[in-house]
Amino acid sequence: MDIIETVSNGMRGYNKFSIGKSECGNDILCVHRGGYGGKQLIIIGGIHARECYTALVVLEQIAAFGTGGADGAYFIPLVNPDGALFFEKGDAQCSEFLARHVDEHRAWKANALGVDLNNNFDANWGTGAQNRRSPYSHGYIGEYPASAKEVRALVDFTLNVRPNATISYHMMGGELYWEFFQTGERKRRDKAFATALADYIDVRRVDGDLGSAGGYKDWCVQYLHIPAVTIELIKQGSHPFEAADLALEIPLNAGLPRYALSVLKESEQGK
Ligand SMILES: [Zn+2]
């Protein structure tokens, strides 16, 4: 598969736009569906290179979302296109760093500069249990928060949209993470949101921060004070995964954006 081409083709017919460019100059594409007057979601996939087929889950959600209603969602299937191309084909593109690590491309998570994008957000940055201090296939936090072009683009876009919740797709584990030092009413609200989503797609809700730091979910919770979840698809197996390994997850997750919006509205009415 060529996931970059698949994503671009899968967004054809919708009003796709770029939220910014990757380190090697690939567009990070986005589609909005639904209305703008109601609640808004941001859904991302493919922030980790070897998890790039999560983009297929997001593409299916675009098709399933339909039109109508005031609520809407922004879909960003592939946040790390450079990493995805390297994972799939060993193509280092603009990156001398990747060119020196072609042997490791099937295990790659980072971007073209060896920054782990899901460790580069400004949320207790650099305190994660698995953090690294120099470029690597995974775990490198970057020179400073949001130093990676892909992260800067996603941060700026998210601040523009000010979504009511975000969903991030990873693999693997069959789990959903939601907690990042929330307390009180926000903790109760976010736990209820997480429970509903985990039940809907039949994954296990995992409580606790578990040494996480610098992730998109972490930043959304800490900085925007919104419910944000990380979903780890695929219950068993080992990397590297193929697109076909998501055959069950793609239909199971297709309706999740609409469902998540309904949960947000119910929780507001229940206050
Ligand atoms: Zn991941």
mmCIF file of C-alpha atoms and ligand atoms in Angstrom:
data_model
loop_
_atom_site.group_PDB
_atom_site.id
_atom_site.type_symbol
_atom_site.label_atom_id
_atom_site.label_comp_id
_atom_site.label_asym_id
_atom_site.label_seq_id
_atom_site.Cartn_x
_atom_site.Cartn_y
_atom_site.Cartn_z
ATOM 1 C CA MET A 1 0.000 0.000 0.000
ATOM 2 C CA ASP A 2 0.961 3.613 -0.454
ATOM 3 C CA ILE A 3 -0.713 5.204 2.537
ATOM 4 C CA ILE A 4 0.027 8.807 1.511
ATOM 5 C CA GLU A 5 -1.660 8.236 -1.848
ATOM 6 C CA THR A 6 -4.494 6.271 -0.231
ATOM 7 C CA VAL A 7 -5.199 9.115 2.185
ATOM 8 C CA SER A 8 -5.116 11.741 -0.543
ATOM 9 C CA ASN A 9 -7.421 9.666 -2.780
ATOM 10 C CA GLY A 10 -9.714 8.816 0.135
ATOM 11 C CA MET A 11 -10.265 12.521 0.785
ATOM 12 C CA ARG A 12 -11.114 13.225 -2.844
ATOM 13 C CA GLY A 13 -14.606 14.607 -3.213
ATOM 14 C CA TYR A 14 -14.412 16.318 0.155
ATOM 15 C CA ASN A 15 -13.122 19.802 0.789
ATOM 16 C CA LYS A 16 -9.633 18.760 1.893
ATOM 17 C CA PHE A 17 -7.053 21.269 3.057
ATOM 18 C CA SER A 18 -3.565 21.222 4.556
ATOM 19 C CA ILE A 19 -2.979 22.212 8.189
ATOM 20 C CA GLY A 20 0.753 22.499 7.488
ATOM 21 C CA LYS A 21 3.752 20.645 6.112
ATOM 22 C CA SER A 22 5.919 17.866 7.489
ATOM 23 C CA GLU A 23 9.693 18.220 7.886
ATOM 24 C CA CYS A 24 10.146 16.840 4.336
ATOM 25 C CA GLY A 25 7.401 19.058 2.893
ATOM 26 C CA ASN A 26 4.441 16.671 2.722
ATOM 27 C CA ASP A 27 1.028 18.188 3.396
ATOM 28 C CA ILE A 28 -0.805 17.166 6.551
ATOM 29 C CA LEU A 29 -4.305 16.868 5.147
ATOM 30 C CA CYS A 30 -7.594 17.555 6.879
ATOM 31 C CA VAL A 31 -11.291 17.300 6.024
ATOM 32 C CA HIS A 32 -14.190 18.851 7.922
ATOM 33 C CA ARG A 33 -17.609 17.180 7.905
ATOM 34 C CA GLY A 34 -20.893 18.321 9.358
ATOM 35 C CA GLY A 35 -21.810 21.793 10.556
ATOM 36 C CA TYR A 36 -19.839 24.506 12.302
ATOM 37 C CA GLY A 37 -22.409 25.853 14.741
ATOM 38 C CA GLY A 38 -22.420 22.981 17.241
ATOM 39 C CA LYS A 39 -19.857 20.819 19.024
ATOM 40 C CA GLN A 40 -16.608 20.097 17.181
ATOM 41 C CA LEU A 41 -14.200 17.158 17.325
ATOM 42 C CA ILE A 42 -10.657 16.723 16.055
ATOM 43 C CA ILE A 43 -9.709 13.144 15.159
ATOM 44 C CA ILE A 44 -6.132 12.214 14.283
ATOM 45 C CA GLY A 45 -4.402 9.081 13.026
ATOM 46 C CA GLY A 46 -0.925 8.102 11.962
ATOM 47 C CA ILE A 47 1.104 10.237 14.359
ATOM 48 C CA HIS A 48 3.404 7.215 14.832
ATOM 49 C CA ALA A 49 4.993 5.968 11.626
ATOM 50 C CA ARG A 50 4.447 2.234 12.070
ATOM 51 C CA GLU A 51 0.819 2.932 13.085
ATOM 52 C CA CYS A 52 0.066 4.730 9.809
ATOM 53 C CA TYR A 53 -2.786 2.375 8.865
ATOM 54 C CA THR A 54 -4.885 3.961 11.596
ATOM 55 C CA ALA A 55 -5.393 6.522 8.792
ATOM 56 C CA LEU A 56 -7.750 3.982 7.190
ATOM 57 C CA VAL A 57 -9.972 4.084 10.278
ATOM 58 C CA VAL A 58 -10.181 7.877 10.051
ATOM 59 C CA LEU A 59 -10.885 7.762 6.298
ATOM 60 C CA GLU A 60 -13.821 5.431 6.922
ATOM 61 C CA GLN A 61 -15.134 7.828 9.565
ATOM 62 C CA ILE A 62 -15.096 10.676 7.020
ATOM 63 C CA ALA A 63 -17.304 8.638 4.702
ATOM 64 C CA ALA A 64 -19.608 7.503 7.520
ATOM 65 C CA PHE A 65 -20.082 10.923 9.127
ATOM 66 C CA GLY A 66 -22.478 12.199 6.492
ATOM 67 C CA THR A 67 -23.857 15.705 6.349
ATOM 68 C CA GLY A 68 -26.443 17.559 8.335
ATOM 69 C CA GLY A 69 -26.695 18.903 11.847
ATOM 70 C CA ALA A 70 -24.786 21.672 13.573
ATOM 71 C CA ASP A 71 -22.102 19.393 15.028
ATOM 72 C CA GLY A 72 -18.949 18.736 13.059
ATOM 73 C CA ALA A 73 -15.608 16.982 13.058
ATOM 74 C CA TYR A 74 -12.154 17.655 11.637
ATOM 75 C CA PHE A 75 -10.423 14.499 10.399
ATOM 76 C CA ILE A 76 -6.617 14.373 10.083
ATOM 77 C CA PRO A 77 -5.825 10.768 9.041
ATOM 78 C CA LEU A 78 -2.033 11.011 8.758
ATOM 79 C CA VAL A 79 -0.171 13.421 11.028
ATOM 80 C CA ASN A 80 3.256 11.921 10.253
ATOM 81 C CA PRO A 81 3.427 11.372 6.462
ATOM 82 C CA ASP A 82 7.262 11.305 6.349
ATOM 83 C CA GLY A 83 7.347 8.577 8.977
ATOM 84 C CA ALA A 84 4.627 6.618 7.183
ATOM 85 C CA LEU A 85 6.514 6.631 3.882
ATOM 86 C CA PHE A 86 9.691 5.544 5.657
ATOM 87 C CA PHE A 87 7.859 2.732 7.475
ATOM 88 C CA GLU A 88 6.202 1.443 4.316
ATOM 89 C CA LYS A 89 9.017 1.739 1.787
ATOM 90 C CA GLY A 90 12.213 2.660 3.633
ATOM 91 C CA ASP A 91 12.143 5.969 1.723
ATOM 92 C CA ALA A 92 14.185 8.519 3.697
ATOM 93 C CA GLN A 93 13.106 11.460 1.476
ATOM 94 C CA CYS A 94 14.801 14.666 2.713
ATOM 95 C CA SER A 95 16.261 13.112 5.849
ATOM 96 C CA GLU A 96 19.909 12.159 6.295
ATOM 97 C CA PHE A 97 18.942 10.816 9.701
ATOM 98 C CA LEU A 98 16.418 8.374 8.225
ATOM 99 C CA ALA A 99 18.891 7.368 5.513
ATOM 100 C CA ARG A 100 21.259 6.152 8.239
ATOM 101 C CA HIS A 101 18.464 4.049 9.825
ATOM 102 C CA VAL A 102 16.871 2.291 6.852
ATOM 103 C CA ASP A 103 17.428 -1.083 8.527
ATOM 104 C CA GLU A 104 15.013 -0.039 11.278
ATOM 105 C CA HIS A 105 12.223 1.350 9.084
ATOM 106 C CA ARG A 106 9.686 -1.388 9.904
ATOM 107 C CA ALA A 107 9.842 -0.486 13.611
ATOM 108 C CA TRP A 108 9.854 3.317 13.121
ATOM 109 C CA LYS A 109 7.569 5.592 15.148
ATOM 110 C CA ALA A 110 9.249 9.026 14.899
ATOM 111 C CA ASN A 111 9.285 11.719 12.198
ATOM 112 C CA ALA A 112 12.036 12.438 9.647
ATOM 113 C CA LEU A 113 14.258 14.053 12.293
ATOM 114 C CA GLY A 114 13.878 11.237 14.796
ATOM 115 C CA VAL A 115 11.416 13.168 16.998
ATOM 116 C CA ASP A 116 8.613 11.108 18.525
ATOM 117 C CA LEU A 117 5.732 13.449 17.740
ATOM 118 C CA ASN A 118 3.592 12.099 20.551
ATOM 119 C CA ASN A 119 6.299 13.113 23.049
ATOM 120 C CA ASN A 120 6.809 16.637 21.627
ATOM 121 C CA PHE A 121 3.678 18.419 22.923
ATOM 122 C CA ASP A 122 3.881 20.955 25.741
ATOM 123 C CA ALA A 123 2.352 18.820 28.508
ATOM 124 C CA ASN A 124 4.814 17.891 31.265
ATOM 125 C CA TRP A 125 7.256 17.710 28.340
ATOM 126 C CA GLY A 126 10.347 15.620 28.985
ATOM 127 C CA THR A 127 9.019 13.893 32.119
ATOM 128 C CA GLY A 128 7.725 10.722 30.454
ATOM 129 C CA ALA A 129 8.866 7.323 31.655
ATOM 130 C CA GLN A 130 10.114 6.310 28.172
ATOM 131 C CA ASN A 131 11.567 9.680 27.103
ATOM 132 C CA ARG A 132 14.881 9.892 25.241
ATOM 133 C CA ARG A 133 17.209 12.884 24.776
ATOM 134 C CA SER A 134 18.522 12.285 21.272
ATOM 135 C CA PRO A 135 16.978 11.376 17.897
ATOM 136 C CA TYR A 136 15.811 7.789 17.669
ATOM 137 C CA SER A 137 13.128 5.558 16.168
ATOM 138 C CA HIS A 138 10.873 6.383 19.135
ATOM 139 C CA GLY A 139 10.777 8.252 22.441
ATOM 140 C CA TYR A 140 12.845 11.343 21.537
ATOM 141 C CA ILE A 141 11.132 14.434 22.947
ATOM 142 C CA GLY A 142 12.676 16.942 20.492
ATOM 143 C CA GLU A 143 14.720 20.071 21.255
ATOM 144 C CA TYR A 144 11.799 21.917 22.863
ATOM 145 C CA PRO A 145 7.998 21.519 23.053
ATOM 146 C CA ALA A 146 6.344 21.663 19.618
ATOM 147 C CA SER A 147 9.765 21.836 17.901
ATOM 148 C CA ALA A 148 8.591 19.356 15.254
ATOM 149 C CA LYS A 149 6.824 20.946 12.277
ATOM 150 C CA GLU A 150 4.041 18.375 12.439
ATOM 151 C CA VAL A 151 3.376 19.122 16.122
ATOM 152 C CA ARG A 152 3.504 22.896 15.586
ATOM 153 C CA ALA A 153 0.942 22.529 12.791
ATOM 154 C CA LEU A 154 -1.378 20.396 14.916
ATOM 155 C CA VAL A 155 -1.051 22.716 17.934
ATOM 156 C CA ASP A 156 -1.808 25.832 15.867
ATOM 157 C CA PHE A 157 -4.725 24.141 14.135
ATOM 158 C CA THR A 158 -6.187 22.870 17.415
ATOM 159 C CA LEU A 159 -5.896 26.327 19.003
ATOM 160 C CA ASN A 160 -7.748 27.756 16.010
ATOM 161 C CA VAL A 161 -10.567 25.212 16.158
ATOM 162 C CA ARG A 162 -10.858 25.003 19.962
ATOM 163 C CA PRO A 163 -12.556 21.585 19.728
ATOM 164 C CA ASN A 164 -14.831 20.167 22.420
ATOM 165 C CA ALA A 165 -12.929 16.852 22.445
ATOM 166 C CA THR A 166 -10.181 15.026 20.541
ATOM 167 C CA ILE A 167 -9.594 11.396 19.584
ATOM 168 C CA SER A 168 -6.137 10.027 18.673
ATOM 169 C CA TYR A 169 -5.622 6.652 17.013
ATOM 170 C CA HIS A 170 -2.623 4.442 17.750
ATOM 171 C CA MET A 171 -1.926 0.742 17.837
ATOM 172 C CA MET A 172 -1.753 -1.664 19.535
ATOM 173 C CA GLY A 173 -3.433 -2.880 22.746
ATOM 174 C CA GLY A 174 -7.233 -2.747 22.470
ATOM 175 C CA GLU A 175 -7.206 0.036 25.062
ATOM 176 C CA LEU A 176 -8.384 3.606 25.590
ATOM 177 C CA TYR A 177 -6.412 6.176 27.636
ATOM 178 C CA TRP A 178 -7.985 9.370 28.911
ATOM 179 C CA GLU A 179 -6.373 10.441 32.180
ATOM 180 C CA PHE A 180 -3.755 13.183 32.606
ATOM 181 C CA PHE A 181 -3.873 14.676 36.106
ATOM 182 C CA GLN A 182 -7.478 15.914 35.873
ATOM 183 C CA THR A 183 -9.276 16.431 39.180
ATOM 184 C CA GLY A 184 -12.819 17.062 40.412
ATOM 185 C CA GLU A 185 -15.602 17.702 37.934
ATOM 186 C CA ARG A 186 -13.295 17.548 34.906
ATOM 187 C CA LYS A 187 -12.113 14.124 35.969
ATOM 188 C CA ARG A 188 -15.679 12.861 36.371
ATOM 189 C CA ARG A 189 -16.669 14.329 32.991
ATOM 190 C CA ASP A 190 -13.649 12.930 31.137
ATOM 191 C CA LYS A 191 -13.971 9.490 32.718
ATOM 192 C CA ALA A 192 -17.626 9.291 31.669
ATOM 193 C CA PHE A 193 -16.695 10.300 28.105
ATOM 194 C CA ALA A 194 -13.900 7.713 28.029
ATOM 195 C CA THR A 195 -16.147 4.968 29.400
ATOM 196 C CA ALA A 196 -18.824 5.599 26.779
ATOM 197 C CA LEU A 197 -16.332 5.558 23.899
ATOM 198 C CA ALA A 198 -14.478 2.478 25.158
ATOM 199 C CA ASP A 199 -17.759 0.561 25.463
ATOM 200 C CA TYR A 200 -18.896 1.656 21.996
ATOM 201 C CA ILE A 201 -15.807 0.239 20.249
ATOM 202 C CA ASP A 202 -15.240 -2.657 22.671
ATOM 203 C CA VAL A 203 -11.840 -1.682 24.078
ATOM 204 C CA ARG A 204 -10.656 -1.526 27.695
ATOM 205 C CA ARG A 205 -10.624 1.860 29.460
ATOM 206 C CA VAL A 206 -7.270 2.312 31.202
ATOM 207 C CA ASP A 207 -7.104 4.701 34.166
ATOM 208 C CA GLY A 208 -4.056 6.649 35.380
ATOM 209 C CA ASP A 209 -1.431 8.720 33.585
ATOM 210 C CA LEU A 210 0.951 5.725 33.428
ATOM 211 C CA GLY A 211 4.084 7.821 32.937
ATOM 212 C CA SER A 212 2.717 9.528 29.837
ATOM 213 C CA ALA A 213 3.931 13.035 28.940
ATOM 214 C CA GLY A 214 4.117 15.241 25.876
ATOM 215 C CA GLY A 215 1.295 13.492 23.994
ATOM 216 C CA TYR A 216 -1.482 15.165 22.004
ATOM 217 C CA LYS A 217 -4.086 13.747 24.384
ATOM 218 C CA ASP A 218 -2.039 14.989 27.358
ATOM 219 C CA TRP A 219 -1.798 18.506 25.902
ATOM 220 C CA CYS A 220 -5.522 18.656 25.051
ATOM 221 C CA VAL A 221 -6.418 17.669 28.618
ATOM 222 C CA GLN A 222 -3.890 19.913 30.341
ATOM 223 C CA TYR A 223 -3.975 22.993 28.131
ATOM 224 C CA LEU A 224 -7.470 23.004 26.624
ATOM 225 C CA HIS A 225 -9.257 21.322 29.558
ATOM 226 C CA ILE A 226 -11.290 19.146 27.177
ATOM 227 C CA PRO A 227 -11.876 15.393 27.179
ATOM 228 C CA ALA A 228 -9.246 13.746 24.961
ATOM 229 C CA VAL A 229 -8.648 10.058 24.378
ATOM 230 C CA THR A 230 -5.935 7.881 22.902
ATOM 231 C CA ILE A 231 -7.258 4.687 21.369
ATOM 232 C CA GLU A 232 -4.859 1.779 20.905
ATOM 233 C CA LEU A 233 -6.413 -0.440 18.237
ATOM 234 C CA ILE A 234 -5.733 -4.172 17.720
ATOM 235 C CA LYS A 235 -5.955 -6.457 20.729
ATOM 236 C CA GLN A 236 -3.163 -8.840 19.883
ATOM 237 C CA GLY A 237 -0.255 -9.382 17.537
ATOM 238 C CA SER A 238 2.987 -7.518 17.079
ATOM 239 C CA HIS A 239 4.485 -4.768 14.930
ATOM 240 C CA PRO A 240 4.797 -4.308 12.033
ATOM 241 C CA PHE A 241 1.086 -4.478 11.207
ATOM 242 C CA GLU A 242 -0.471 -4.452 7.754
ATOM 243 C CA ALA A 243 -3.606 -2.606 6.667
ATOM 244 C CA ALA A 244 -5.545 -5.890 6.665
ATOM 245 C CA ASP A 245 -4.952 -6.241 10.416
ATOM 246 C CA LEU A 246 -7.494 -3.431 10.946
ATOM 247 C CA ALA A 247 -10.321 -5.264 9.139
ATOM 248 C CA LEU A 248 -12.421 -5.529 12.319
ATOM 249 C CA GLU A 249 -11.580 -2.099 13.715
ATOM 250 C CA ILE A 250 -12.465 -0.060 10.624
ATOM 251 C CA PRO A 251 -16.229 -0.823 10.650
ATOM 252 C CA LEU A 252 -16.348 -0.860 14.458
ATOM 253 C CA ASN A 253 -14.984 2.695 14.682
ATOM 254 C CA ALA A 254 -16.832 4.172 11.689
ATOM 255 C CA GLY A 255 -19.664 5.668 13.751
ATOM 256 C CA LEU A 256 -17.550 6.776 16.711
ATOM 257 C CA PRO A 257 -17.348 10.507 15.826
ATOM 258 C CA ARG A 258 -21.140 10.931 15.700
ATOM 259 C CA TYR A 259 -21.455 8.889 18.885
ATOM 260 C CA ALA A 260 -18.777 10.963 20.674
ATOM 261 C CA LEU A 261 -20.635 14.158 19.755
ATOM 262 C CA SER A 262 -23.882 12.744 21.164
ATOM 263 C CA VAL A 263 -22.077 11.856 24.411
ATOM 264 C CA LEU A 264 -20.725 15.408 24.699
ATOM 265 C CA LYS A 265 -24.221 16.848 24.288
ATOM 266 C CA GLU A 266 -25.787 14.453 26.788
ATOM 267 C CA SER A 267 -23.162 15.257 29.393
ATOM 268 C CA GLU A 268 -23.853 18.952 28.962
ATOM 269 C CA GLN A 269 -27.609 18.462 29.344
ATOM 270 C CA GLY A 270 -27.049 16.285 32.426
ATOM 271 C CA LYS A 271 -25.199 19.025 34.291
HETATM 272 ZN ZN ZN B 1 1.400 5.184 18.902
#
